[in-house]
CSV table of C-alpha atoms and ligand atoms in Angstrom, one decimal:
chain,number,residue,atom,x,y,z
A,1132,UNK,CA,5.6,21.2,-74.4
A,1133,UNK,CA,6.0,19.7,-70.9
A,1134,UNK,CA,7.1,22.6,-68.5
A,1135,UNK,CA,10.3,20.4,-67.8
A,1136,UNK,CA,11.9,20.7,-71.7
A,1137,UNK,CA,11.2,24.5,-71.3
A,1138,UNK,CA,13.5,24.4,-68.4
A,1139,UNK,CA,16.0,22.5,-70.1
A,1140,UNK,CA,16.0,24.4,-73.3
A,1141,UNK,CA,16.4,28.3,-72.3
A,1142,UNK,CA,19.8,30.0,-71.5
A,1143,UNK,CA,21.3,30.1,-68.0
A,1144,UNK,CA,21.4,33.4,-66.8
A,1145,UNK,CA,22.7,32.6,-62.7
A,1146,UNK,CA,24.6,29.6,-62.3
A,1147,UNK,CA,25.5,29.2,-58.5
A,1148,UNK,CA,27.7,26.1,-57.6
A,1149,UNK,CA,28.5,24.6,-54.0
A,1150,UNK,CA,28.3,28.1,-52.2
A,1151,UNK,CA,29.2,27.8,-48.6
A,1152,UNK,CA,28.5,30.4,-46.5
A,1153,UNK,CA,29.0,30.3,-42.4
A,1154,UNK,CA,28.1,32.3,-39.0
A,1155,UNK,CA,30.3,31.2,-36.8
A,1156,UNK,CA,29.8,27.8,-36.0
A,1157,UNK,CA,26.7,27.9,-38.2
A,1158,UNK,CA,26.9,26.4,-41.8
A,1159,UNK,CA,23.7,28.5,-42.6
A,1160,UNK,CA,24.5,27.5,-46.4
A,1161,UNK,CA,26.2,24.2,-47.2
A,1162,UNK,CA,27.2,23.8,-50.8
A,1163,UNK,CA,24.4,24.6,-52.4
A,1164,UNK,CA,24.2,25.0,-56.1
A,1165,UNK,CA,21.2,26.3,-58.3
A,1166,UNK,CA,20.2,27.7,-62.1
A,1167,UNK,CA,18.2,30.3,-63.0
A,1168,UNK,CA,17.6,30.6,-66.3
A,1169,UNK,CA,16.3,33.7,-68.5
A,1170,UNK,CA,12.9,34.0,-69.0
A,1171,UNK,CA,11.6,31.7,-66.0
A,1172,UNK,CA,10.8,32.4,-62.3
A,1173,UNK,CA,12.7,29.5,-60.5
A,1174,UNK,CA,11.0,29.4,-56.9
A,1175,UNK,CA,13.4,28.6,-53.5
A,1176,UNK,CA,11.5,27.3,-50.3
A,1177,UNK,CA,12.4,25.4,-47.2
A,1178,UNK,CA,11.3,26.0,-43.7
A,1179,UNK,CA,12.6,29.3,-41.7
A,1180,UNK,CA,16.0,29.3,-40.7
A,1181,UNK,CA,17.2,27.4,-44.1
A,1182,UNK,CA,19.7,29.4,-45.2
A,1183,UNK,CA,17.7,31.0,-48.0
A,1184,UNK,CA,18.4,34.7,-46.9
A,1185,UNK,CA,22.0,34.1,-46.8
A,1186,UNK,CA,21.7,32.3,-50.1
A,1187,UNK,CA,20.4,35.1,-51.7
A,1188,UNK,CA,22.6,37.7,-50.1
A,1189,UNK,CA,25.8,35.5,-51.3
A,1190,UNK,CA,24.6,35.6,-55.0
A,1191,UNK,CA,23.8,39.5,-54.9
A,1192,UNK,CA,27.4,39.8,-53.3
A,1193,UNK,CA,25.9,41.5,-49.9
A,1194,UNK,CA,28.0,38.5,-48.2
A,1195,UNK,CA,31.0,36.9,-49.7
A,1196,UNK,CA,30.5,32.9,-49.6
A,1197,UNK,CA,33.3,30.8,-47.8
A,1198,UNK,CA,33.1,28.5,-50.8
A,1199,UNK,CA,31.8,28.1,-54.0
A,1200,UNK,CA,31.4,30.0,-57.3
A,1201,UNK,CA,28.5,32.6,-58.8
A,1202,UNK,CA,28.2,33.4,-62.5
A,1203,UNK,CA,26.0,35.9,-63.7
A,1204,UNK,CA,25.6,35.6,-68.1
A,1205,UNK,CA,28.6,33.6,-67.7
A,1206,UNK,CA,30.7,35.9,-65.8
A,1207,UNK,CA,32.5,35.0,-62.7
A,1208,UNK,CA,31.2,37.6,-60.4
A,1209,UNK,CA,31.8,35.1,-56.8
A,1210,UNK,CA,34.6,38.1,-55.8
A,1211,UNK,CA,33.0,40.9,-57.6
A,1212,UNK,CA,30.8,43.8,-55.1
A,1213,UNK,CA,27.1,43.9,-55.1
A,1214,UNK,CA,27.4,47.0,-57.1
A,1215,UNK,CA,29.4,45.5,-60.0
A,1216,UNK,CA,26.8,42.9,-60.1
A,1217,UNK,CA,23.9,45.7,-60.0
A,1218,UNK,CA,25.7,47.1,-63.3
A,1219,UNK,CA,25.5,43.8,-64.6
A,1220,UNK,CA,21.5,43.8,-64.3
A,1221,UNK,CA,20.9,42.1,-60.9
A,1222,UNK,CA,18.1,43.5,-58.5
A,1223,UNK,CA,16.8,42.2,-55.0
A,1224,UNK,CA,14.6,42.7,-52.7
A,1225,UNK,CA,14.1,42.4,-48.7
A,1226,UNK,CA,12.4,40.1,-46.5
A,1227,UNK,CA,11.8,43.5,-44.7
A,1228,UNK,CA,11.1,46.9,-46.6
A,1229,UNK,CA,14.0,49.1,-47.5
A,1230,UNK,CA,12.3,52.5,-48.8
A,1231,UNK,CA,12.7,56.1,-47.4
A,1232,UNK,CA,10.0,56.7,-45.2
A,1233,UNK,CA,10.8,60.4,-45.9
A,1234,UNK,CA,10.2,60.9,-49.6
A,1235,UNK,CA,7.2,60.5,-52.2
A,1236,UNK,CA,6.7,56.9,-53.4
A,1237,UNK,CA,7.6,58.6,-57.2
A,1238,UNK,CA,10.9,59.8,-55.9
A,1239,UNK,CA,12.0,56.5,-54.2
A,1240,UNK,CA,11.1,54.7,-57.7
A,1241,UNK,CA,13.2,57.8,-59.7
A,1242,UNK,CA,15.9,57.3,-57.0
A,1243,UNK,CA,16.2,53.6,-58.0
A,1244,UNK,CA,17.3,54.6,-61.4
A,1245,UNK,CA,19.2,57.5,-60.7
A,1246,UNK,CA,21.4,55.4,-58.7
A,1247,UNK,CA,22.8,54.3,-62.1
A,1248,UNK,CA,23.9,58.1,-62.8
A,1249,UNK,CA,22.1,59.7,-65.4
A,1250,UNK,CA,25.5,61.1,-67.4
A,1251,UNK,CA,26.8,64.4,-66.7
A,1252,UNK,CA,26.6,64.7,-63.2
A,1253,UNK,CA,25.4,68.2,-61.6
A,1254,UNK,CA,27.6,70.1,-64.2
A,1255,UNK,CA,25.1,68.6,-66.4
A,1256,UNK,CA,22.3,69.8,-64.5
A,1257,UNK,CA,23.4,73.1,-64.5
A,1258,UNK,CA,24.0,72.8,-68.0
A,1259,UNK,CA,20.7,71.6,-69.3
A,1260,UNK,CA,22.6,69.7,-72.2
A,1261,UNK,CA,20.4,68.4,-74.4
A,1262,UNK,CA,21.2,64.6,-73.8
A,1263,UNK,CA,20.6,65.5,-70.1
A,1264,UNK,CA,16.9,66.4,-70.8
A,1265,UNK,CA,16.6,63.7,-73.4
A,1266,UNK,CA,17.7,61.1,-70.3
A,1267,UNK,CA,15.6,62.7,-67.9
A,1268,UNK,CA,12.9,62.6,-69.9
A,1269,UNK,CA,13.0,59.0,-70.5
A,1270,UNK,CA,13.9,58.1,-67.0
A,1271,UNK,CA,10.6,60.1,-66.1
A,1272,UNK,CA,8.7,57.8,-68.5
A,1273,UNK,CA,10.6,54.7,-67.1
A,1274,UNK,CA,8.7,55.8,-64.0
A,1275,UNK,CA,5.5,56.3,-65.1
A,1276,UNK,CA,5.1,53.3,-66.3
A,1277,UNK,CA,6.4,51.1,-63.7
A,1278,UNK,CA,3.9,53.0,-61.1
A,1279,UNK,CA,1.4,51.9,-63.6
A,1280,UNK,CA,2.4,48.3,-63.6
A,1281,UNK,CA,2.9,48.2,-60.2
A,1282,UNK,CA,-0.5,49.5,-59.7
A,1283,UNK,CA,0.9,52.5,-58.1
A,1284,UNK,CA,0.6,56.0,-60.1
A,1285,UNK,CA,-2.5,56.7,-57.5
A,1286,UNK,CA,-0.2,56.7,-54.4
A,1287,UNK,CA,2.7,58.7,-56.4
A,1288,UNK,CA,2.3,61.7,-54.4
A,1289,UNK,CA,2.0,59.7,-50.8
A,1290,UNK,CA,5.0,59.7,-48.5
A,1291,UNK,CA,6.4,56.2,-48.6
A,1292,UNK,CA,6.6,56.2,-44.4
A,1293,UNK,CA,2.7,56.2,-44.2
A,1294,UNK,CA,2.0,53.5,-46.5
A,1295,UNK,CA,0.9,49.6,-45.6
A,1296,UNK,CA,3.0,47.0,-45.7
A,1297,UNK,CA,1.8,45.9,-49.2
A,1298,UNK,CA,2.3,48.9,-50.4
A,1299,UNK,CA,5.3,49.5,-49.2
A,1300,UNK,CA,6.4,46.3,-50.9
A,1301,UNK,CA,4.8,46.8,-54.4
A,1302,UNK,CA,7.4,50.2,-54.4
A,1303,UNK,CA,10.2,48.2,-54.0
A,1304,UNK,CA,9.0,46.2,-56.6
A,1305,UNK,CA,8.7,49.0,-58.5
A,1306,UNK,CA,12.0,50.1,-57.4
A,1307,UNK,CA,13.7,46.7,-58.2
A,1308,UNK,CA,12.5,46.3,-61.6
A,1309,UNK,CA,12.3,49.8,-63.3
A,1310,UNK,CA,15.7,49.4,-65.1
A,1311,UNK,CA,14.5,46.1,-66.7
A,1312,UNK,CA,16.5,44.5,-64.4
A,1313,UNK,CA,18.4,40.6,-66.1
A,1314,UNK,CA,17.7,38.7,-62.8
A,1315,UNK,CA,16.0,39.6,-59.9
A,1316,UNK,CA,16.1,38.3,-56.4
A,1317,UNK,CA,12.5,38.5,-54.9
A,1318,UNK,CA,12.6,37.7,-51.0
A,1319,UNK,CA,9.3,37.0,-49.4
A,1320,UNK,CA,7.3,39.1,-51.4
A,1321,UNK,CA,4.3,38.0,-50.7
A,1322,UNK,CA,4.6,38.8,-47.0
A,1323,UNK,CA,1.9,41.2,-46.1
A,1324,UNK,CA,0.0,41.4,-49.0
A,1325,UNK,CA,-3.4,40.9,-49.6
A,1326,UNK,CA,-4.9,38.2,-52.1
A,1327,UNK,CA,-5.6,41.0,-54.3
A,1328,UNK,CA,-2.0,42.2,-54.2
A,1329,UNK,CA,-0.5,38.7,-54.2
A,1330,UNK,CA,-2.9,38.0,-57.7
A,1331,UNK,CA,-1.3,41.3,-59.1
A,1332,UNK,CA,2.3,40.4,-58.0
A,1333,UNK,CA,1.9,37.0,-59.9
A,1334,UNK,CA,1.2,38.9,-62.7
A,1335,UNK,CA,3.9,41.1,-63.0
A,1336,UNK,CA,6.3,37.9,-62.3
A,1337,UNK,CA,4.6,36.1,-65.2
A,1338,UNK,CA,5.0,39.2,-67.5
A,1339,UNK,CA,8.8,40.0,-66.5
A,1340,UNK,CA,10.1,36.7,-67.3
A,1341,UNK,CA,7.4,35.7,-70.1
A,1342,UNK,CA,7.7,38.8,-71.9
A,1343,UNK,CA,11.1,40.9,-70.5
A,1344,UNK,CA,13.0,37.7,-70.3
A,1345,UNK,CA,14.0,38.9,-66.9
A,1346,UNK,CA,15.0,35.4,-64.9
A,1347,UNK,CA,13.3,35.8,-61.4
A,1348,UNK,CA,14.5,34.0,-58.2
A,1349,UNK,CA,11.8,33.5,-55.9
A,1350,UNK,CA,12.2,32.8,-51.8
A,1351,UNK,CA,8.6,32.6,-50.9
A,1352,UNK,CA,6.8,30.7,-48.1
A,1353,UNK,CA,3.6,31.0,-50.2
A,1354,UNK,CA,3.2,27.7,-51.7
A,1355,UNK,CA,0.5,27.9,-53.8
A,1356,UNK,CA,1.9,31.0,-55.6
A,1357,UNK,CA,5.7,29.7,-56.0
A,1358,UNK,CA,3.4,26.1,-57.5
A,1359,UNK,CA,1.8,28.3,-59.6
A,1360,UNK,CA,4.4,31.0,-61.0
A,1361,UNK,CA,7.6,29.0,-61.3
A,1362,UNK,CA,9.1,26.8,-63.9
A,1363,UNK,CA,11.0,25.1,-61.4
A,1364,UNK,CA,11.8,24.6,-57.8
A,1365,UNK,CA,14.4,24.0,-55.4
A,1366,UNK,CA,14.1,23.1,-51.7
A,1367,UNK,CA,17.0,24.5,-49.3
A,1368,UNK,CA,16.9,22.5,-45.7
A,1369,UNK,CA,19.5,23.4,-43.2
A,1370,UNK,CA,21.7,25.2,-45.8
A,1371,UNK,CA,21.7,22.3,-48.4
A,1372,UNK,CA,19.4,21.7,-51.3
A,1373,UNK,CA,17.4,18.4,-50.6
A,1374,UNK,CA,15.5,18.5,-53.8
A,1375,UNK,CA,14.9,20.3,-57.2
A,1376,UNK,CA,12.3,20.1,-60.0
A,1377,UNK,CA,9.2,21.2,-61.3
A,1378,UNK,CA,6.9,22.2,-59.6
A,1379,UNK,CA,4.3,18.9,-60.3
A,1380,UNK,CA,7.8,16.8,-59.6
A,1381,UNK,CA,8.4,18.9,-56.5
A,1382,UNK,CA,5.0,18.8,-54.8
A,1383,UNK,CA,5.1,14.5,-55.2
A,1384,UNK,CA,8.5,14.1,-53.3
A,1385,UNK,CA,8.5,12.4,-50.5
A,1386,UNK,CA,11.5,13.9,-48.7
A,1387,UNK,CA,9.8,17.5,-49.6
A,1388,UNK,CA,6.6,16.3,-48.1
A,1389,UNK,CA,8.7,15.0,-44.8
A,1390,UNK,CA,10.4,18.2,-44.3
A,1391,UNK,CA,8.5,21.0,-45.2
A,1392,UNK,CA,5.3,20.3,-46.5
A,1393,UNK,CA,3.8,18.3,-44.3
B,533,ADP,N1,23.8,37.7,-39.5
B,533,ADP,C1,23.7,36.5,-38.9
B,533,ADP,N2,24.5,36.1,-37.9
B,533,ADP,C2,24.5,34.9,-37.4
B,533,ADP,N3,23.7,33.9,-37.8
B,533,ADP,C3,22.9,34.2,-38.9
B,533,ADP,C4,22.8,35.5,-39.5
B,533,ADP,N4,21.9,35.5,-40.5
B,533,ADP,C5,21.4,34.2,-40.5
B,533,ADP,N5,22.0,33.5,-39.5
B,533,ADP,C6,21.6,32.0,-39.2
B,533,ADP,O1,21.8,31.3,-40.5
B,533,ADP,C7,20.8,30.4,-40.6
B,533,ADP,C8,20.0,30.7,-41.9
B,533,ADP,O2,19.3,31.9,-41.8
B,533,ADP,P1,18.5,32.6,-43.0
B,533,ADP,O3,19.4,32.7,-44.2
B,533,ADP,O4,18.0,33.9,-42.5
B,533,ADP,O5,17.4,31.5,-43.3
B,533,ADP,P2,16.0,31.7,-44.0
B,533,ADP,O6,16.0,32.9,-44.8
B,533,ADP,O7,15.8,30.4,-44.8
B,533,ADP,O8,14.9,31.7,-42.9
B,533,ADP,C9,19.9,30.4,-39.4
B,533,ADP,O9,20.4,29.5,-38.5
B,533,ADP,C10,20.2,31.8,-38.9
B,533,ADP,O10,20.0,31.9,-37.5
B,534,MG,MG1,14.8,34.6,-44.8
């Protein structure tokens, strides 16, 4: 099967159409529209100051777009808050690191899903009801083995603020995608990590969409590894898409070449 019928034939999990987005008197995103669908990493690139950011702070509801609609699974969520849509499975990351420097890289990956609320609150807690311990114990789990897969369980102990960059970004990996998360948002990932590392990450991309069925949207200046990882690209030039594909079909256009790859 050509990798273009597998992107027609799987279900859309974010559909974004003709978001706008301005600063100003800056259209940093000018009706652009993209698909993710479940299952599939769909790779976003264009040169710096392309609006991709903004793009990907619009769909995760960080900034409400001038124009335009988001659905997530078929929802409308374009007027819903980032945390609605975080109860509805979506996850990002940032261009720069957003851990606390001040706690244990195990606690900033348990923090991630305690956000959710465990049930029960403190009372619980105090409590020890038996669903309490039972969720706790599972969340513990949860942990474990997302430090494994995010080859991490020997740094557990570490304080997040004296780690290197690639570390840093493999725990908010970790952080992003230990709830089995329905899309995630992965911006720049590959800044800062080694070719070790950026091997690794491509395999946990592969695994989450091939085998969690998580769809992945991928801002990433690497081209080799979006060419290799995604199903299919878009290209975002001064806030407008000027091209979208696969990746053989994106690498051969001309306008591509002219603007970016050149
Ligand atoms: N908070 C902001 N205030 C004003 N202008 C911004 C802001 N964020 C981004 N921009 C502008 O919007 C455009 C797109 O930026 P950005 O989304 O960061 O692009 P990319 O991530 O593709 O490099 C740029 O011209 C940038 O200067
Ligand atoms: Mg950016």
């Amino acid at each position: 099967m050509s990798s273009q019928s597998t992107v027609v034939g799987s279900a859309p999990l974010l559909e974004v159409r003709d978001v706008i987005q301005r600063f100003g008197g800056i259209t940093a995103v000018d009706g652009a529209s993209i698909t993710v669908r479940a299952g599939t990493v769909h790779g976003l690139i264009g040169p710096n100051g392309a609006g991709k950011t903004t793009f990907f702070d619009c769909i995760a509801g960080i900034r409400r777009p001038v124009g335009g609609t988001i659905l997530l699974d078929g929802h409308d969520v374009t007027n819903e808050s980032s945390v609605r849509r975080a109860r509805r499975g979506l996850r990002r990351t940032f261009q720069r690191q957003q851990v606390f420097g001040w706690l244990s890289v195990e606690d900033n990956v348990l923090l991630a899903v305690e956000w959710h609320g465990g049930g029960g609150g403190m009372i619980g807690d105090l409590l020890g009801l038996p669903s309490r311990r039972r969720r706790e114990r599972e969340r513990r789990e949860r942990v474990e083995a997302v430090l494994e897969r995010c080859g991490l369980l020997r740094l557990r102990n570490e304080l997040a603020g004296g780690l290197s960059i690639g570390e840093l970004r493999r725990v908010e990996l970790a952080r992003a995608i230990v709830d089995s998360p329905r899309l995630l948002l992965l911006d720049e990932p590959t800044s800062g990590l080694e070719d070790h590392e950026i091997e690794e990450l491509g395999e946990i991309l592969d695994q989450l969409a091939g085998t969690d069925d998580c769809g992945v949207l991928l801002i990433e200046h690497h081209i080799p590894f979006v060419m290799r990882h995604s199903a299919e690209v878009s290209v975002l030039e001064l806030g407008r898409l000027i091209a979208h594909g696969t990746p053989e079909e994106i690498m051969r256009n001309e306008a591509v070449q002219d603007a970016y790859l050149s």
